[in-house]
Amino acid sequence: MYFEHPLIKRQCVQQRDYQVELARRAARSSTLLVLPTGLGKTVVAAMVIAQVLHSKGGKVLFLAPTRPLVEQHYRSLQNMIEGKRIGMMTGEVDPLERELTFLENDIITSTPQVVSNDLKNGRLDLKDVKLIIFDEAHRSVGNYAYVDVAKAYQDFDGLVLGMTASPGSDKAKIQEVCSNLNIKDIEVRTERDPDVAKYVQSIGMDWVEVELPPEMKALSRSIQSLHEQYIRELVSLEVVDKDRVMNKRYLLEMAATWQARIRGGEKSRTLYKAISAQAKAVKVEHALDLVETQGMSALRAYLQRLKDEAASDAGSKASRDIVSSEHFQRLFDEAQAVKAEHPKLSRVMGVVARQLTDRPESRILVFTHYRDTCDLVANKLGKVERAKVAKLVGQSDRKGEKGLRQKEQVGVLQRFRDGEFNVLVATSVGEEGLDVASTDLVIFYEPVPSEIRSIQRRGRTGRSRAGNVVIFITRGTRDEAYYYSSLNKEKAMRRRLETMKDELSGTAGTKRKGQKTLDGF
């Protein structure tokens, strides 16, 4: 059975009652839609667009954070919507051409930075825009361009649809998103909801625990000792709470506070010393993270970068202090001598090899947090029989290696969809929103502490067919802490969203009574 609407192509969109109901609600009130990846946020958006243009006319803006996402939505809307002109605007398009694109089309997909800049320069007017869609709406905080566009749009009292798979567990942040986008209602669906469950493909979850080899454990202890030295330095300055856990987040928060005090005119040698000690502690903690969760190749590359930074004219005092210490020099030599590699590497190769042996037609996505690890894993998997491997990394260039421009990212994804590659090794650029085809297996080289990123990673499989997720965890390391942190935050996010949904509806503590029919759409 297909969804029918004057502006939706016939026999194009399969009718799913939950999508129709969500679209019906979103077409009436500015809504934050929270829907797991793979359950059709873009389809709901197309239904809302069709209804708004059919009933109100005018224009629709569909915003997404990156050019690959903008192009993806442009193609999706062209495939679903008929009778309306669809255009696309990105920063690579000449401003005059963007003006024409905006004037000549009914639906425009764009990055928010382009719209924000064109609004400021008077090249764009929102008076005819009846709906703005903010994809990956959890970004609508701070000084991100979504906030500027939404603020400008408030003058026109138009409709807003924010879409995300994971707005986060922080209640204040969710409230900030809703406030910035002028959201009136929250609609949440999970895989467990009765009207959704029948469309959900099963996703098998496996956790593979590995043990660091003895020589890597010894190196970890040596790095930990150097880290504790810089923490003691901070504590001696009496600028931190000595009873607090001195993790990276706390240290970064404290550094921001000290820097704000200095910018405010406070002249204090203690604060400058604290900022330097904090920078050293954070840099060494990163090395600890690498040896525990990533491997020796990533650690050695990082230690060499620290040495290079210390030797350069632009190098920081923190880097010079670390590198000049006897402890670091000893540590550097120890790292070069370690022959072992992280046990995750061989286990990942084994999992991929088995998958391609059992199901040669499989598509596999491997997530790594760090670029060095991405390079190593891609290189190793290239030696696995039947594996045709590609990398998906961000735009930033590094010494000796260029990043992938957004146009190149689009090309890699298309070749993965077309089957030219069957294994894609990706950094965080592959997590957010991009349709990376229906993957049969998603591998987390490491857990991530962010519930948003964890949900996005998992959502790359089980879209049109059953899939599996394998998460690698190093015993007794921050891998374990990151995994449980993400799990707890995800549970908290679901609870807070339900509470806020009731609060926005004015029905806190009572069951919402929305009419679950297709009438009135």
Short mmCIF file of C-alpha atoms in Angstrom, two decimals, residues 256-500:
data_model
loop_
_atom_site.label_atom_id
_atom_site.label_comp_id
_atom_site.label_asym_id
_atom_site.label_seq_id
_atom_site.Cartn_x
_atom_site.Cartn_y
_atom_site.Cartn_z
CA ALA A 256 37.76 27.90 29.90
CA THR A 257 36.99 29.51 33.28
CA TRP A 258 40.61 30.58 33.81
CA GLN A 259 40.89 31.99 30.29
CA ALA A 260 37.68 33.97 30.80
CA ARG A 261 39.12 35.47 33.99
CA ILE A 262 42.29 36.49 32.17
CA ARG A 263 40.29 38.03 29.31
CA GLY A 264 38.32 39.90 31.96
CA GLY A 265 41.53 41.63 33.05
CA GLU A 266 42.68 39.43 35.92
CA LYS A 267 46.48 39.31 36.01
CA SER A 268 47.62 36.18 37.81
CA ARG A 269 50.76 34.11 37.34
CA THR A 270 48.92 31.25 39.02
CA LEU A 271 46.26 31.20 36.30
CA TYR A 272 48.87 31.13 33.54
CA LYS A 273 50.67 28.27 35.29
CA ALA A 274 47.36 26.45 35.70
CA ILE A 275 46.51 26.78 32.00
CA SER A 276 49.92 25.38 31.07
CA ALA A 277 49.64 22.46 33.51
CA GLN A 278 46.11 21.74 32.31
CA ALA A 279 47.27 21.68 28.67
CA LYS A 280 50.04 19.22 29.56
CA ALA A 281 47.62 16.97 31.46
CA VAL A 282 45.13 16.92 28.57
CA LYS A 283 47.82 16.15 25.99
CA VAL A 284 49.18 13.27 28.05
CA GLU A 285 45.68 11.96 28.75
CA HIS A 286 45.16 11.78 25.00
CA ALA A 287 48.24 9.55 24.75
CA LEU A 288 46.73 7.33 27.45
CA ASP A 289 43.49 7.12 25.49
CA LEU A 290 45.41 6.05 22.38
CA VAL A 291 47.43 3.27 23.99
CA GLU A 292 44.39 1.83 25.79
CA THR A 293 41.75 2.05 23.06
CA GLN A 294 43.47 2.53 19.70
CA GLY A 295 46.91 0.95 19.43
CA MET A 296 50.61 1.51 19.03
CA SER A 297 50.55 2.99 15.53
CA ALA A 298 48.19 5.76 16.64
CA LEU A 299 50.20 6.36 19.82
CA ARG A 300 53.56 6.52 18.03
CA ALA A 301 52.14 8.93 15.44
CA TYR A 302 50.79 11.18 18.21
CA LEU A 303 54.04 11.19 20.20
CA GLN A 304 55.92 12.13 17.03
CA ARG A 305 53.47 14.97 16.38
CA LEU A 306 54.10 16.23 19.92
CA LYS A 307 57.85 16.24 19.21
CA ASP A 308 57.32 18.04 15.90
CA GLU A 309 55.07 20.62 17.55
CA ALA A 310 57.59 21.24 20.32
CA ALA A 311 60.34 21.78 17.73
CA SER A 312 58.35 24.27 15.64
CA ASP A 313 58.30 28.02 16.21
CA ALA A 314 54.52 27.89 16.60
CA GLY A 315 54.67 25.06 19.14
CA SER A 316 53.00 25.51 22.51
CA LYS A 317 54.84 25.81 25.81
CA ALA A 318 52.95 22.74 27.02
CA SER A 319 54.33 20.62 24.17
CA ARG A 320 57.88 21.86 24.77
CA ASP A 321 57.62 21.13 28.50
CA ILE A 322 56.33 17.61 27.89
CA VAL A 323 58.87 16.71 25.22
CA SER A 324 61.83 18.13 27.16
CA SER A 325 61.08 15.97 30.21
CA GLU A 326 63.15 12.84 30.82
CA HIS A 327 59.93 10.93 31.45
CA PHE A 328 58.64 11.69 27.94
CA GLN A 329 61.95 10.82 26.30
CA ARG A 330 61.94 7.46 28.08
CA LEU A 331 58.29 6.97 27.16
CA PHE A 332 58.96 7.78 23.51
CA ASP A 333 61.74 5.17 23.33
CA GLU A 334 59.56 2.57 25.06
CA ALA A 335 56.78 3.15 22.53
CA GLN A 336 59.16 2.60 19.61
CA ALA A 337 60.30 -0.69 21.16
CA VAL A 338 56.84 -2.23 21.63
CA LYS A 339 56.29 -4.86 18.94
CA ALA A 340 52.68 -5.69 19.78
CA GLU A 341 49.68 -4.00 18.18
CA HIS A 342 46.32 -3.54 19.83
CA PRO A 343 44.45 -6.88 19.91
CA LYS A 344 41.37 -5.16 18.50
CA LEU A 345 43.06 -4.98 15.12
CA SER A 346 43.38 -8.72 14.52
CA ARG A 347 39.92 -9.33 15.99
CA VAL A 348 38.34 -6.78 13.63
CA MET A 349 40.08 -8.46 10.69
CA GLY A 350 38.68 -11.79 11.85
CA VAL A 351 35.12 -10.49 12.16
CA VAL A 352 35.25 -8.91 8.69
CA ALA A 353 36.79 -12.04 7.14
CA ARG A 354 34.07 -14.27 8.63
CA GLN A 355 31.29 -11.94 7.49
CA LEU A 356 32.58 -11.88 3.90
CA THR A 357 33.10 -15.65 3.90
CA ASP A 358 29.60 -16.40 5.24
CA ARG A 359 27.87 -13.62 3.26
CA PRO A 360 30.05 -12.46 0.35
CA GLU A 361 27.46 -9.87 -0.72
CA SER A 362 27.72 -8.04 2.64
CA ARG A 363 28.44 -4.36 3.09
CA ILE A 364 30.46 -3.56 6.21
CA LEU A 365 31.03 -0.25 7.96
CA VAL A 366 33.85 0.14 10.50
CA PHE A 367 33.84 3.24 12.73
CA THR A 368 37.02 4.56 14.29
CA HIS A 369 37.29 7.71 16.36
CA TYR A 370 40.76 8.73 15.18
CA ARG A 371 42.16 9.28 11.71
CA ASP A 372 45.42 7.41 12.45
CA THR A 373 43.41 4.35 13.46
CA CYS A 374 41.21 4.72 10.39
CA ASP A 375 44.31 4.62 8.18
CA LEU A 376 45.71 1.57 9.98
CA VAL A 377 42.44 -0.39 10.00
CA ALA A 378 41.77 0.35 6.33
CA ASN A 379 45.28 -0.77 5.42
CA LYS A 380 44.97 -4.02 7.39
CA LEU A 381 41.47 -4.83 6.11
CA GLY A 382 42.72 -4.36 2.57
CA LYS A 383 44.62 -7.64 3.09
CA VAL A 384 41.46 -9.58 3.99
CA GLU A 385 40.23 -11.87 1.23
CA ARG A 386 37.16 -10.49 -0.62
CA ALA A 387 37.47 -7.11 1.13
CA LYS A 388 37.35 -4.07 -1.16
CA VAL A 389 38.13 -1.24 1.24
CA ALA A 390 37.63 2.52 1.13
CA LYS A 391 38.08 5.27 3.72
CA LEU A 392 35.62 8.01 4.61
CA VAL A 393 37.33 10.84 6.51
CA GLY A 394 36.75 14.54 7.12
CA GLN A 395 37.95 17.53 5.15
CA SER A 396 40.90 18.65 7.25
CA ASP A 397 44.34 18.11 5.75
CA ARG A 398 47.14 16.62 7.79
CA LYS A 399 50.84 16.40 7.25
CA GLY A 400 51.39 14.07 4.32
CA GLU A 401 47.70 13.39 3.71
CA LYS A 402 44.79 15.38 2.39
CA GLY A 403 41.32 15.09 3.80
CA LEU A 404 38.28 14.34 1.67
CA ARG A 405 36.41 17.37 0.39
CA GLN A 406 32.64 17.07 0.72
CA LYS A 407 32.27 16.36 -2.99
CA GLU A 408 34.78 13.50 -2.62
CA GLN A 409 32.88 12.16 0.41
CA VAL A 410 29.73 12.01 -1.74
CA GLY A 411 31.69 10.09 -4.38
CA VAL A 412 33.02 7.54 -1.88
CA LEU A 413 29.53 6.94 -0.49
CA GLN A 414 28.08 6.47 -3.98
CA ARG A 415 30.77 3.94 -4.89
CA PHE A 416 30.02 2.09 -1.63
CA ARG A 417 26.31 2.04 -2.53
CA ASP A 418 27.13 0.80 -6.03
CA GLY A 419 29.16 -2.10 -4.61
CA GLU A 420 32.55 -0.93 -5.86
CA PHE A 421 33.64 -1.19 -2.21
CA ASN A 422 32.17 -3.57 0.34
CA VAL A 423 34.06 -2.33 3.43
CA LEU A 424 34.01 1.32 4.45
CA VAL A 425 36.25 2.51 7.30
CA ALA A 426 34.94 5.84 8.57
CA THR A 427 35.65 8.47 11.17
CA SER A 428 32.82 10.53 12.70
CA VAL A 429 31.97 12.02 9.29
CA GLY A 430 30.13 8.76 8.53
CA GLU A 431 27.97 8.96 11.64
CA GLU A 432 25.66 11.86 11.00
CA GLY A 433 22.70 11.45 8.72
CA LEU A 434 24.45 10.22 5.60
CA ASP A 435 22.74 7.38 3.77
CA VAL A 436 25.64 4.96 3.60
CA ALA A 437 23.51 2.26 2.01
CA SER A 438 22.04 -0.64 3.92
CA THR A 439 25.00 -2.13 5.75
CA ASP A 440 24.88 -5.67 7.07
CA LEU A 441 27.51 -5.17 9.75
CA VAL A 442 28.61 -2.11 11.72
CA ILE A 443 31.77 -2.37 13.81
CA PHE A 444 32.67 0.08 16.58
CA TYR A 445 36.45 -0.06 16.91
CA GLU A 446 35.81 1.65 20.23
CA PRO A 447 32.72 2.73 22.22
CA VAL A 448 31.99 6.45 22.18
CA PRO A 449 30.87 8.30 25.33
CA SER A 450 28.31 10.35 23.41
CA GLU A 451 24.81 8.87 23.24
CA ILE A 452 24.20 10.93 20.10
CA ARG A 453 27.15 9.43 18.25
CA SER A 454 26.43 5.92 19.51
CA ILE A 455 22.84 6.06 18.23
CA GLN A 456 24.00 7.45 14.90
CA ARG A 457 26.63 4.72 14.49
CA ARG A 458 24.14 1.93 15.25
CA GLY A 459 21.64 3.47 12.86
CA ARG A 460 23.84 2.70 9.88
CA THR A 461 22.58 -0.91 9.88
CA GLY A 462 19.17 -2.60 10.04
CA ARG A 463 17.64 -0.08 7.66
CA SER A 464 16.11 -2.26 4.96
CA ARG A 465 17.26 -5.67 6.21
CA ALA A 466 18.51 -7.26 9.41
CA GLY A 467 21.98 -6.25 10.51
CA ASN A 468 24.56 -6.71 13.23
CA VAL A 469 26.59 -4.38 15.42
CA VAL A 470 29.89 -5.44 17.00
CA ILE A 471 31.45 -3.22 19.67
CA PHE A 472 35.08 -3.75 20.71
CA ILE A 473 35.94 -2.99 24.33
CA THR A 474 39.36 -3.17 26.00
CA ARG A 475 38.97 -4.57 29.53
CA GLY A 476 39.89 -2.33 32.44
CA THR A 477 40.22 0.82 30.32
CA ARG A 478 38.22 3.93 29.48
CA ASP A 479 36.51 1.85 26.75
CA GLU A 480 34.35 0.37 29.51
CA ALA A 481 33.59 3.78 31.00
CA TYR A 482 32.69 5.20 27.58
CA TYR A 483 30.36 2.31 26.82
CA TYR A 484 28.40 2.57 30.07
CA SER A 485 28.37 6.37 29.87
CA SER A 486 26.74 6.23 26.44
CA LEU A 487 24.23 3.60 27.58
CA ASN A 488 23.16 5.61 30.64
CA LYS A 489 22.91 8.86 28.67
CA GLU A 490 20.72 7.19 26.07
CA LYS A 491 18.31 5.95 28.75
CA ALA A 492 18.27 9.42 30.33
CA MET A 493 17.60 11.00 26.94
CA ARG A 494 14.52 8.86 26.37
CA ARG A 495 13.14 9.68 29.85
CA ARG A 496 13.70 13.41 29.46
CA LEU A 497 12.18 13.55 26.00
CA GLU A 498 8.99 11.91 27.23
CA THR A 499 8.82 14.35 30.16
CA MET A 500 9.41 17.37 27.91
#
